[in-house]
Structures are given as C-alpha cells and as structure tokens.
Coordinates of C-alpha atoms and ligand atoms in Angstrom, one line a residue:
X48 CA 156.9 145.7 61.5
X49 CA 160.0 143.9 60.3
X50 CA 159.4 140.5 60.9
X51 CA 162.2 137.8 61.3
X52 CA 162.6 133.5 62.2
X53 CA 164.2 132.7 65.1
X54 CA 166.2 128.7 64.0
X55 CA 166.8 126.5 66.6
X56 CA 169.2 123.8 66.9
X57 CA 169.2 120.5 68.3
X58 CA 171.6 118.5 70.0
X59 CA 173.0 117.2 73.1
X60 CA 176.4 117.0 75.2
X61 CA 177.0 113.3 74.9
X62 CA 179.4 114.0 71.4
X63 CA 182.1 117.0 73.0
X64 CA 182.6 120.0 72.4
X65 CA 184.5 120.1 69.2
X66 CA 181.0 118.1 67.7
X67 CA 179.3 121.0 69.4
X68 CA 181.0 123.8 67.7
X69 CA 180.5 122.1 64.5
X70 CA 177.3 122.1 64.5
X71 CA 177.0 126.1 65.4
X72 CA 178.9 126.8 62.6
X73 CA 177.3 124.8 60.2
X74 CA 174.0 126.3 61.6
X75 CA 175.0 129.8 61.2
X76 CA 176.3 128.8 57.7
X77 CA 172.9 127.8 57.1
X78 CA 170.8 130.9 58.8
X79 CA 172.7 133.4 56.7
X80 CA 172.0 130.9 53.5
X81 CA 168.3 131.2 54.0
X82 CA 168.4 135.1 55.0
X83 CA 169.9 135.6 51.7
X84 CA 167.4 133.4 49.6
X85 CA 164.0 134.3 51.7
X86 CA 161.5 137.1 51.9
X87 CA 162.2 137.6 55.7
X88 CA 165.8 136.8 57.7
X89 CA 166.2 133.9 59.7
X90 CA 168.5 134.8 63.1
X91 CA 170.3 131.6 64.1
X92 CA 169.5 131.6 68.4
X93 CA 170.9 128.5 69.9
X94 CA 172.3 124.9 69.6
X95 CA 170.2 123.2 72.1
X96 CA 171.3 121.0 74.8
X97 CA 169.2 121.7 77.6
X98 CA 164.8 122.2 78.7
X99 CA 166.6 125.3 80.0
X100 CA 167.6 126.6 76.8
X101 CA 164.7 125.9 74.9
X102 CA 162.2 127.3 77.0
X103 CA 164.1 130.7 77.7
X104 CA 164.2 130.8 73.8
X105 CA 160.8 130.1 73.2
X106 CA 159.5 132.6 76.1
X107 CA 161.8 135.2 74.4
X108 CA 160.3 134.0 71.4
X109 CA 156.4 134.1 72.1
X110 CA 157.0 138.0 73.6
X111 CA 159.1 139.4 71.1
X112 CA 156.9 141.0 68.3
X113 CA 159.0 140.9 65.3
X114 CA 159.6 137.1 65.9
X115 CA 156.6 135.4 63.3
X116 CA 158.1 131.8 64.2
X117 CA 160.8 129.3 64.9
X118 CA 162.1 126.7 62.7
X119 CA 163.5 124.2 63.7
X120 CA 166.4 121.3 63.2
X121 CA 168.1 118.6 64.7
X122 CA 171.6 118.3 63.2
X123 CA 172.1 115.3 65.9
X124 CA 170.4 113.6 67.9
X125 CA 168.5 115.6 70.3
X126 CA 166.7 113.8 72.9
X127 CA 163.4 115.1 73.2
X128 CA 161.7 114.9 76.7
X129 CA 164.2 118.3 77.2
X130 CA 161.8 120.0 74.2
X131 CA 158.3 118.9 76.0
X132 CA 158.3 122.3 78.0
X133 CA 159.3 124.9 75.4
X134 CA 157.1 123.0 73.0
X135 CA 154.4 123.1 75.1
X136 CA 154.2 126.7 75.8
X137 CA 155.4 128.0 71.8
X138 CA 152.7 130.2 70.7
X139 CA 154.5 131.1 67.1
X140 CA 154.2 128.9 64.3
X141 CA 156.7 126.1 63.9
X142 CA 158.1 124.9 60.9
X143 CA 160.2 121.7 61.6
X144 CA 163.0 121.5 58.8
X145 CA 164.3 118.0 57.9
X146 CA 167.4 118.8 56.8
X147 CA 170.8 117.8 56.8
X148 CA 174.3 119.5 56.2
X149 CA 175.7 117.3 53.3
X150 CA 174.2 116.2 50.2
X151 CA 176.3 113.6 50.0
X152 CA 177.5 110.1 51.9
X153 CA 181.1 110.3 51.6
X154 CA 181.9 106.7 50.5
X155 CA 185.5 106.6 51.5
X156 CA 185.5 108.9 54.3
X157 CA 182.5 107.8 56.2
X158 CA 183.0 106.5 59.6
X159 CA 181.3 106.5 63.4
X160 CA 182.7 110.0 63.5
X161 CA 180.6 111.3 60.5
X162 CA 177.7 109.0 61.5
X163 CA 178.0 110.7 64.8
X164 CA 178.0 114.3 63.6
X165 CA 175.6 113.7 60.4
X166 CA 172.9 112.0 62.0
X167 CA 170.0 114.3 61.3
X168 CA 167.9 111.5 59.6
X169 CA 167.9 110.2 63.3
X170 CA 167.1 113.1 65.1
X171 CA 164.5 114.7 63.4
X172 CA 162.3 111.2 63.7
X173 CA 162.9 111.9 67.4
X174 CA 162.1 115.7 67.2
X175 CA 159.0 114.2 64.8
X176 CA 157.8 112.1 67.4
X177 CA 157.8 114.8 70.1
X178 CA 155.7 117.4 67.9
X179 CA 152.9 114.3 66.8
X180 CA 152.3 113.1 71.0
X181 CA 152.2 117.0 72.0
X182 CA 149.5 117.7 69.3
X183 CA 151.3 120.7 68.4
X184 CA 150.2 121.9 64.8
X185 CA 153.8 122.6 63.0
X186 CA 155.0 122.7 58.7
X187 CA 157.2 119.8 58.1
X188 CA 159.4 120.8 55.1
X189 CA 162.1 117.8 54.1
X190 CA 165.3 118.2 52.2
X191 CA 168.1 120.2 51.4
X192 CA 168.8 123.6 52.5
X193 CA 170.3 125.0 49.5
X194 CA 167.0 123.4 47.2
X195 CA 165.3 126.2 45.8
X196 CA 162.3 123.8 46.2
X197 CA 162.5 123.8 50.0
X198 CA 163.1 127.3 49.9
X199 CA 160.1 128.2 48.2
X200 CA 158.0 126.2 50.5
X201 CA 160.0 127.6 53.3
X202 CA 159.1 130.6 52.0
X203 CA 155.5 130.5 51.3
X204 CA 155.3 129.2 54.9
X205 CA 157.0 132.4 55.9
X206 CA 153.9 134.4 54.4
X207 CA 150.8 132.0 56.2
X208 CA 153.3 132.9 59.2
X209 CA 153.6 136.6 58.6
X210 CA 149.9 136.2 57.6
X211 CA 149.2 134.6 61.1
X212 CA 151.2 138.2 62.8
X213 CA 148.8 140.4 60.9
X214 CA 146.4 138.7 62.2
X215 CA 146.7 139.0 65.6
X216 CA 147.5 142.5 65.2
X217 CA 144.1 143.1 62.7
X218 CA 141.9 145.8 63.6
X219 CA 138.5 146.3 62.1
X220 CA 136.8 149.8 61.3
X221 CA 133.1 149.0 60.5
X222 CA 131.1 152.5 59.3
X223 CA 126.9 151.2 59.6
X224 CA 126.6 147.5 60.2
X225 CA 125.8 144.6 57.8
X226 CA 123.1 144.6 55.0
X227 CA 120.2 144.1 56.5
X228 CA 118.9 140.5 56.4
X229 CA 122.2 138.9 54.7
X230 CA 123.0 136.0 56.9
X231 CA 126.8 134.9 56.0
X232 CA 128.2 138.2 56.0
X233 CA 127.2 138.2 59.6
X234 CA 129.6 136.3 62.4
X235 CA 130.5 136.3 66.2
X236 CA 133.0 139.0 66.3
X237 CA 134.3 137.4 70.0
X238 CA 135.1 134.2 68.4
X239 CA 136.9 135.9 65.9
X240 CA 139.1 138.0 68.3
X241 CA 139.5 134.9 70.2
X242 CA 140.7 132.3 67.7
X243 CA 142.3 135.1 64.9
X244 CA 142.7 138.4 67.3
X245 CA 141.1 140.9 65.1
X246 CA 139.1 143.8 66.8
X247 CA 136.3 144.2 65.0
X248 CA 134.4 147.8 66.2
X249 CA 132.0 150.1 64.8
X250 CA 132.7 154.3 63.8
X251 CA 129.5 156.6 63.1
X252 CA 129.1 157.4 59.4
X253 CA 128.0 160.9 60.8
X254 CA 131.8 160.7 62.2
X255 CA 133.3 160.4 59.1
X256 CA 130.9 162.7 57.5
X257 CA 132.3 165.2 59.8
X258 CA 136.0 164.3 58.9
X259 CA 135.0 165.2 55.5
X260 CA 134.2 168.1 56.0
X261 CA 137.4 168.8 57.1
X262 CA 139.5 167.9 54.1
X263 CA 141.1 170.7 52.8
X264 CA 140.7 171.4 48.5
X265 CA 145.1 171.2 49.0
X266 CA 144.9 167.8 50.5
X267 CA 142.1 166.8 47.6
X268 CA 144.5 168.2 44.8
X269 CA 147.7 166.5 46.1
X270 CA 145.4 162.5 46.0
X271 CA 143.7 163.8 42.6
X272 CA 147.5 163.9 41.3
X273 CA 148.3 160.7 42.7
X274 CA 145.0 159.6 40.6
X275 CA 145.7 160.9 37.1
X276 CA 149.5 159.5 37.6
X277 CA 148.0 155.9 38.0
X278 CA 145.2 156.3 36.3
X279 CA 143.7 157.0 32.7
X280 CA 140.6 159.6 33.7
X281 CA 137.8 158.6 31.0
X282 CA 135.3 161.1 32.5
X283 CA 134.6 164.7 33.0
X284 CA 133.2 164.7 36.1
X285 CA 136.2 165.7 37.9
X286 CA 133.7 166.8 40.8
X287 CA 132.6 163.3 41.7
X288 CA 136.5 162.3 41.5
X289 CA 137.6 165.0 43.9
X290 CA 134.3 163.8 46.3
X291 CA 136.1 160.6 45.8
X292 CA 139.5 161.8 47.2
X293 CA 137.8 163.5 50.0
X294 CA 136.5 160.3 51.1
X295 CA 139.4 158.7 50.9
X296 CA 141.3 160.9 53.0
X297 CA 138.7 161.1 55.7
X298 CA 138.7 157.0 56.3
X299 CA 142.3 157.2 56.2
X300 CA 142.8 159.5 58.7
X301 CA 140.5 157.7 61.0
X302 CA 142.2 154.2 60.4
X303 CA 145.4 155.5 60.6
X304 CA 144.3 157.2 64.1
X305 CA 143.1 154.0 65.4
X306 CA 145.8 151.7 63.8
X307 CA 143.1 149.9 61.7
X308 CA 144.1 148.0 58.6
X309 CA 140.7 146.9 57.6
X310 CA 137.3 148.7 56.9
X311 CA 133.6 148.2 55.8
X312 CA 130.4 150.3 55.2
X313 CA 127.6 149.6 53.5
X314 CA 125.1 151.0 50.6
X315 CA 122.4 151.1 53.2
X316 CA 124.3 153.8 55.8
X317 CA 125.7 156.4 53.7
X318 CA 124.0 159.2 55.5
X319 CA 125.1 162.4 54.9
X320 CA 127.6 160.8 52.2
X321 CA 126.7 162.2 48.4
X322 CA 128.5 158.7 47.0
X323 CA 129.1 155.5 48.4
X324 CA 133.5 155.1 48.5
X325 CA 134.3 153.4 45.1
X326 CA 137.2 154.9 43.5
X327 CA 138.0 155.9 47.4
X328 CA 137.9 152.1 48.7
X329 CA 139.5 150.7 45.6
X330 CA 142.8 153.5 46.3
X331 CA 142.6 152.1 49.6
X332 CA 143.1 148.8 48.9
X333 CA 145.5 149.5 46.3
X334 CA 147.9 150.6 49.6
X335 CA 147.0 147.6 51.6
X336 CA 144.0 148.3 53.5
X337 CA 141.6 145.4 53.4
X338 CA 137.4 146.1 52.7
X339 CA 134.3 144.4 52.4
X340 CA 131.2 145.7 51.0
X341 CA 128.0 145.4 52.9
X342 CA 129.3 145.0 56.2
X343 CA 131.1 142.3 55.9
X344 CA 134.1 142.6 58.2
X345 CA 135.3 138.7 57.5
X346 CA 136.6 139.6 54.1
X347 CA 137.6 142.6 54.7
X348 CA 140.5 141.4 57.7
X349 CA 141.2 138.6 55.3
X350 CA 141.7 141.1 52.2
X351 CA 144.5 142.8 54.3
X352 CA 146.0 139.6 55.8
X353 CA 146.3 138.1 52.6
X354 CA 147.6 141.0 50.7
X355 CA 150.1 141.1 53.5
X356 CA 151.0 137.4 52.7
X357 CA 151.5 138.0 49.0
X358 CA 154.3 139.7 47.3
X359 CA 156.4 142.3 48.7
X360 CA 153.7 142.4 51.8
X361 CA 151.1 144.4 49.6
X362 CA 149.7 141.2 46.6
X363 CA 147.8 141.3 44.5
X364 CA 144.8 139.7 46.7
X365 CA 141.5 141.8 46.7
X366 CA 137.3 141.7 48.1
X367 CA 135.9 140.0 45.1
X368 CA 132.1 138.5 44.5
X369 CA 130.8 136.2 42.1
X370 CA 128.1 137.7 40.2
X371 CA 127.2 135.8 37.2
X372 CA 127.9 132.4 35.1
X373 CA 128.8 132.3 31.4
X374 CA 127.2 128.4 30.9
X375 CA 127.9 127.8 27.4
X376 CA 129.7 124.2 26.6
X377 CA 133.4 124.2 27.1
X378 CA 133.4 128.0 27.7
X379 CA 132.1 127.5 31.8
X380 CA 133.4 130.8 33.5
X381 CA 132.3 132.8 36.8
X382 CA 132.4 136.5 36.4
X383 CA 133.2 138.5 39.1
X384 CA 132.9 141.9 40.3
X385 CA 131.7 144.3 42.8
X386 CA 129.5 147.3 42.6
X387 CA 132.3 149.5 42.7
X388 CA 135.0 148.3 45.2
X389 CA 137.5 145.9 43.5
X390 CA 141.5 146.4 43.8
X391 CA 143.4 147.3 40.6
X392 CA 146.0 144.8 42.0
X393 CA 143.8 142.5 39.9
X394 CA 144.5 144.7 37.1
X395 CA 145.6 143.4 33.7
X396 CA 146.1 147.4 32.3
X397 CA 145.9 150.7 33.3
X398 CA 142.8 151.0 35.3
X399 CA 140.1 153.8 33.5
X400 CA 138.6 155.9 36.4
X401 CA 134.9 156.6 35.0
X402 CA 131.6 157.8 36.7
X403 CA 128.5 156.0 36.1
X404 CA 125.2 155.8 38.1
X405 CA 124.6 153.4 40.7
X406 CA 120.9 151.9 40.9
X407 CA 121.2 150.7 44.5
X408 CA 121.4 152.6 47.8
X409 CA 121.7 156.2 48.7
X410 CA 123.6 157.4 46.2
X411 CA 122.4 161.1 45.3
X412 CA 125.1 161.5 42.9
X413 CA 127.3 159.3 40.1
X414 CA 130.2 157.7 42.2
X415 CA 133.6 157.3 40.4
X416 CA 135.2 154.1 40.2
X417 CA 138.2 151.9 38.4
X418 CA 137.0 150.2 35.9
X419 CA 139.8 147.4 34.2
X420 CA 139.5 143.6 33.2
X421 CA 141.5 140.8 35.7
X422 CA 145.0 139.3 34.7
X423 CA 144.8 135.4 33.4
X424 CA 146.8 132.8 35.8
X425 CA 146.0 130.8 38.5
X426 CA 144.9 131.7 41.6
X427 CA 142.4 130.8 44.6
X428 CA 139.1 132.4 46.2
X429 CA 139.0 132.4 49.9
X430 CA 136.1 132.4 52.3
X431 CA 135.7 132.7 55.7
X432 CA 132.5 131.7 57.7
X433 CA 131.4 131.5 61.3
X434 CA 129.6 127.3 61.4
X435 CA 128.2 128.6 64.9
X436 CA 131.0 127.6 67.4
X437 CA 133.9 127.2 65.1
X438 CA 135.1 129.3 61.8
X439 CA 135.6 127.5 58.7
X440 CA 138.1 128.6 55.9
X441 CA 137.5 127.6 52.2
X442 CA 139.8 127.8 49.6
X443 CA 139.3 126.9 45.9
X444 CA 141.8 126.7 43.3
X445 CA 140.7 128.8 40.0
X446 CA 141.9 129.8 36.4
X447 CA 141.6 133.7 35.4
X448 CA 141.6 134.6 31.9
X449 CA 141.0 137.2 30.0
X450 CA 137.3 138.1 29.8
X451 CA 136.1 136.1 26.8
X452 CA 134.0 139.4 25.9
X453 CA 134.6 142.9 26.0
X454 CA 130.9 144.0 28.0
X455 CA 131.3 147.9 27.1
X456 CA 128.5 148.4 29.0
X457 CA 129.3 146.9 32.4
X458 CA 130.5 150.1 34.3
X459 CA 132.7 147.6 37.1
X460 CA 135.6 146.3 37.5
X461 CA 135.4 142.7 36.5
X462 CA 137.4 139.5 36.7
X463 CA 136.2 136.0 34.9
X464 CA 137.6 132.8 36.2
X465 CA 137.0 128.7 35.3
X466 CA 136.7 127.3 39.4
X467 CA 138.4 124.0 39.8
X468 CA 137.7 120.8 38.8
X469 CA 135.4 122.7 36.9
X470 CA 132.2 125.2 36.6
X471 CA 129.6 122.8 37.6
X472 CA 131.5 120.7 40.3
X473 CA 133.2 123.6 41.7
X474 CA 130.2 125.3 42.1
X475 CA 128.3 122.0 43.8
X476 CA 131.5 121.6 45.7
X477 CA 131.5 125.6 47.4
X478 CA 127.7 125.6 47.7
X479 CA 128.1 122.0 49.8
X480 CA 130.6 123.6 52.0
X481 CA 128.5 126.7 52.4
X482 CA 131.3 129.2 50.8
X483 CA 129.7 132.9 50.6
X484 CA 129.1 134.7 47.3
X485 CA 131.9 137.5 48.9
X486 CA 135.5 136.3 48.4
X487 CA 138.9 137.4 48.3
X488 CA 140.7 136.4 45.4
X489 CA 144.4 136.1 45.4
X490 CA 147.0 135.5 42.2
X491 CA 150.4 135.1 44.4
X492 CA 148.2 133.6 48.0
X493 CA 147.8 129.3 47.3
X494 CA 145.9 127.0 48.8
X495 CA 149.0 125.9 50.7
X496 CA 149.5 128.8 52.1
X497 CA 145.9 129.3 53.7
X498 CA 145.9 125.6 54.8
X499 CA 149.4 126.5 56.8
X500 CA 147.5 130.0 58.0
X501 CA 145.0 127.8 59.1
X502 CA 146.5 125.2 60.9
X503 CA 149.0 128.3 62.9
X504 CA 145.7 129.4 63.8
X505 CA 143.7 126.2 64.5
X506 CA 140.3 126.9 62.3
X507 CA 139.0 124.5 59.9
X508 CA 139.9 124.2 56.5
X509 CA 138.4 123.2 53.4
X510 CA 140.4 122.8 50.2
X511 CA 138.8 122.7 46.7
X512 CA 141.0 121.4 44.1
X513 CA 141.1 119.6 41.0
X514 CA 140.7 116.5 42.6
X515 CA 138.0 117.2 44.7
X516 CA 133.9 115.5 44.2
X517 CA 130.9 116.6 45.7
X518 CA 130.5 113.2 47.4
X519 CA 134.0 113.1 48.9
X520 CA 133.9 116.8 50.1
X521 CA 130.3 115.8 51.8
X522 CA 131.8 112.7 53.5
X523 CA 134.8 115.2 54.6
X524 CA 132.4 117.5 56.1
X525 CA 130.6 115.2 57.8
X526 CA 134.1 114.1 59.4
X527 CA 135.4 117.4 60.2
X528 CA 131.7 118.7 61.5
X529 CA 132.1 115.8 64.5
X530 CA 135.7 116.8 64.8
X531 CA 135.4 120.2 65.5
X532 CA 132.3 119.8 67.4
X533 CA 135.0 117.7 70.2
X534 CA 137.9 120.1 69.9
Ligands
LIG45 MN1 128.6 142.3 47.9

C-alpha cells in the first residue's frame, strides 16, 4: 500500500474571494513543500468553509485505504461548530499543524488586510478548542512549515500513523499455541482485534509440515544463494542450512496465501519438524515479517508494525528478550537475545550463519542460525500486555553498545543495552509496570512515536525515560489503572 495525508484547510466566506484564493494557493504551496521533505505525500483536499465540506472529506477520508490521516490547518479563522460533525465521525489519525504562511510580521506593510489574511494564531486556538471539548485524541505540531524540526516531528508522526494502517490491516499466523504455563505471552485475542484490528488465528504444524514437503531442492538452492550472498557461512552443515531454507519457504507461502505479516510457533509443537525455524524466522524478519517465539502473537504483530514504522517501511526493529544482567559497578548492562530467532537488522556486521545444538525442545537435529553482536545507539524496548480489560503499551528508552565482551561460546545472536535512567531503576521501573521479558527493540522507532501509535489507537501507555522513579511511575499507575477502568 502507498499511503498518503490528506491536508485540510480552514477558513470561512466572511473575507471574499480573492482572500479565499489566497489561501488555496498558499496551501498547495505548502502540500507540495512537505511531499518533497516527508516519507509519504501529503495531497492538499480542500479550503474549508462549510460542515458540508468537511464531512464529505472526512467520509472520503475514513473509506479510502491509502489515506493514513488528515492534517490539519487554519490559515484564518475558521469557526468551528461547522467542524463538530466531520470531527466527530474521523476515524484516521489527526495531526493539527499550528502553522502559519510567514515567518515574519512585516513592520511597514502590516495592516487589517494582512491581519485579516494571516490570522492563523487565531484560528488554530479556535480549531484547538474544538478538538479538546470533542475528546478527540489528535498530534499538535507548532511552528513553521519549512522547519526541519517540525518536519521531523511531522514525520515521525507519519510512521505511528502508517504504524496505526498496519495495524488494522495485521494478520496473525500462530503454528501450536503458547508455551505452556507462561502467563504474559498469553492475551484476549478479541480485544486485540477490537481495539488494534489484528487477526490473530491458528495453522496446524502438520500443515506446514506438509508444505515442506513440497519444496522443491530448485526453490532451496535459489534461498541458499540468497544466504551465502548475505551471509558469511561459518559451518559445514550445509544440510541443516538447506532444512533451514525449506522452512522458510513453506511459512512463506502460507503467509503470503493468507495475507499474514506476522507469525509464531513454539519449541513445544514442532512435530514432524527436524529443527525449530532459526536461520528461517530470522530471514523472515529480515523482509519484514514480524515473529514471536513461544507463542507469543503480541510481539510478533508489533515486530511487523514497528518495522513498518521505521526506516524505509522495513527498520531495524526486531523480537528481542532480556536474558541476563552484567551487574558490575558502572558497567550495568542487559544482554539480550533469543534462542535462535533475532533480526540481523540489529546487526552491527555481517551476520555468521553457524549450527549449534539446541538444549531445549524437539529439536532432533542442530538448527542453523545468525549469529552477530547489536549496533551501539539509542533505542527503545516495547511491550505490549493485556491488564484484563484494557492493553497497556510500555516503552523504555535504552543505550546499545557494543558487547563489553566477546562470549565465543554463546551460539545466539546477542544485543547488550544500559535501560534508562539506569540498570537498577529501569529494571524496578518495567517490573512495577509489569513489562514481559519478550520485547521488541527498535534503533530508528522512539518513544514518541509509540506514544502517538498509542493515542491513534486509544490503549494505555507507559513511558520509561531518564526522568522516570519507581515511586512516580507507581503513583502514575495507580492514576491511569482508575482511568482506564472508567473509559
Ligand atoms: Mn522467549
């Protein structure tokens, strides 16, 4: 899908026509700006005068697929009992832009006339007002069009919006259920189709078993050359590689066939599988599928939606756990990992595919994996989990860097990261807002951006930052647990 923002202008007929065409211009002037400066074009659609013409654009704008949201301006003043309607009924995300055309106040040449025509500062306080009384979540972004700052927040609400699209588009492919007994992988898959509109539905393993078998060794040598081309191969095993491939290509045909985006299995339903998917998923995700491991069909859909979201609409966003702590003083880091499945989007280097054996499961032979260290920089982990009548989204703000040790014996994928404020009060802090140990991590996603995803799709959020303390976060929960209980 190519996805586009509708902008709509206010205004009204009390200043003529010739104020009227002035403001068209200007706002076409200012549509092609941002089309040339953001990720996704923005198609100037009306200068509003009338309910009429804002609710026809809004209908048009709620059934037309490829529209991920309006933004909004009031070059004048637009009075705003004629926007209750079309506001009311909007079901893209809004972004209101404060804007204005100059950047300047004329000294000399500034008159009623200009005051008349320039008189944004006026208008979007009304337009303001209309959006707090109808409750109506929406991004306020203030300032001037051609600020590289406004476009990169204009921008990064483009992605929570595009996020928000892939969202309600998200279908699930689950192969076995979750690990037995694990309670926050687990989740009511209604209110999750409700509230974010994935499909969440279950395939037989002996289904894809059979898919397998119907590979053929030309399709396995054509994926095996896609392997060594991105790959360094650091084993001779090429058999468990190839078993690898075969995988692949089965669970991509069958999410391809039923338009799924997002996937899960689990160690403890691989029957008739010699190899639980590790190299296989890790490919996958590589393209843009999401996963989670043991079931857990939350961080799978928000793997995809947020490698969606990040650069290019493929990030570097992947299914990431925290395994273990390094605790000495003033070296506090998390080290993450999975048992085989993480994305070499995360990669700092050339991923090494090896084969190793795997202690845990059904695994009757040594699956192949990537193995490679994370990039440093900043970045977040994201969790989603089901609070029993509500989801809740937490987000923390983290640190990469380059593993501190080499661990030649680890045979993973492994990223370490310093959690925000730091080790100990992060940790307090996601263990207070009952974050899971599955997460996906994101380099080019921020904490902005999943607050605005949020907000478009009316969950809870909890943000983790620098600035956050156990006590405050508690006292926020508390808040938000009565809030969301009324909603
Ligand atoms: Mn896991």
């Amino acid at each position: 899908m190519s996805y586009e923002f509708w902008f709509v202008v206010g205004s009204q007929f009390l200043y003529g026509n010739e104020v009227l065409e002035t403001v068209e211009t200007r706002s076409r002037e200012i549509a092609a700006k941002l089309t040339e400066v953001l990720p996704y074009p923005v198609i100037y659609k009306v200068t509003a005068k009338t309910n009429k013409e804002i609710t026809d654009t809004v209908r048009e704008a709620n059934y037309r697929p490829e529209c991920a949201g309006i933004i909004t301006w009031c070059h004048t003043f637009s009075p705003s009992k004629m926007w209750i309607d079309g506001l009311r009924d909007l079901q893209k995300p809004w972004c209101h832009l404060a804007t204005q055309y100059n950047v300047e106040i004329p000294n000399d040449e500034i008159d009623m006339d200009f005051m008349n025509l320039n008189q944004a500062a006026h208008g979007d306080r009304e337009h303001g007002f209309i959006g707090a009384r109808l409750r109506k979540p929406r991004k306020i972004i203030a300032g001037h069009w051609t600020d590289e700052r406004v476009h990169k927040r204009l921008s990064d609400w483009m992605s929570a919006a595009v996020g928000v699209a892939v969202s309600k588009d998200m279908k699930v492919m689950r192969f076995g259920d979750n690990m037995r007994e694990v309670a926050v992988t687990e989740g009511d898959k209604v209110e999750a189709q409700i509230k974010l509109g994935w499909q969440v539905n279950t395939w037989a393993v002996g289904d894809l078993v059979a898919e397998m078998d119907k590979v053929t060794e030309a399709e396995i040598d054509e994926l095996v050359a896609v392997y060594e081309a991105s790959y360094d191969i650091a084993t001779d095993n090429t058999e468990a590689i190839r078993y690898q491939a075969k995988e692949e290509i089965a669970i991509k045909k069958m999410m391809d066939h039923e338009g799924c985006r997002a996937f899960t299995n689990t160690f403890q339903d691989l029957y008739g599988m010699e190899q639980l998917p590790g190299l296989a998923s890790q490919h996958l995700m590589a393209q843009g599928y999401g996963y989670g491991g043991e079931g857990d069909w939350k961080v799978s859909a928000l793997t995809a939606i947020m490698k969606a979201m990040g650069e290019n609409g493929n990030g570097s966003s992947a299914f990431m756990e925290d395994y273990t702590y390094h605790l000495v003083k003033g070296q506090e880091y998390s080290l993450g990992a999975h048992m085989l499945e993480v994305c070499p989007s995360l990669a700092a280097g050339k991923p090494r595919i090896e084969t190793h054996h795997l202690g845990i499961g059904m695994n009757a032979k040594d699956p192949a994996r990537l193995v490679f260290e994370g990039k440093a920089g900043p970045g977040i982990v994201a969790s989603l989990i089901d609070m029993g009548g509500r989801m809740r989204l937490i987000v923390q703000d983290i640190e990469c860097v380059k593993p501190i040790m080499p661990m030649p014996n680890l045979p993973v994928a492994r990223v370490m990261w310093r959690a925000m404020p730091d080790l100990q009060t992060g940790v307090e802090c996601w263990i207070t807002a009952g974050g899971a140990h599955h997460t996906v991590l994101s380099y080019d996603v921020t904490a902005e951006m999943m607050r605005d995803f949020a907000r478009m799709l009316d969950i809870e959020f909890v943000h983790i930052s620098k600035d956050t303390t156990p006590g405050k976060l508690e006292d926020e929960l508390l808040v938000k647990d009565l809030i969301w209980k009324l909603k």
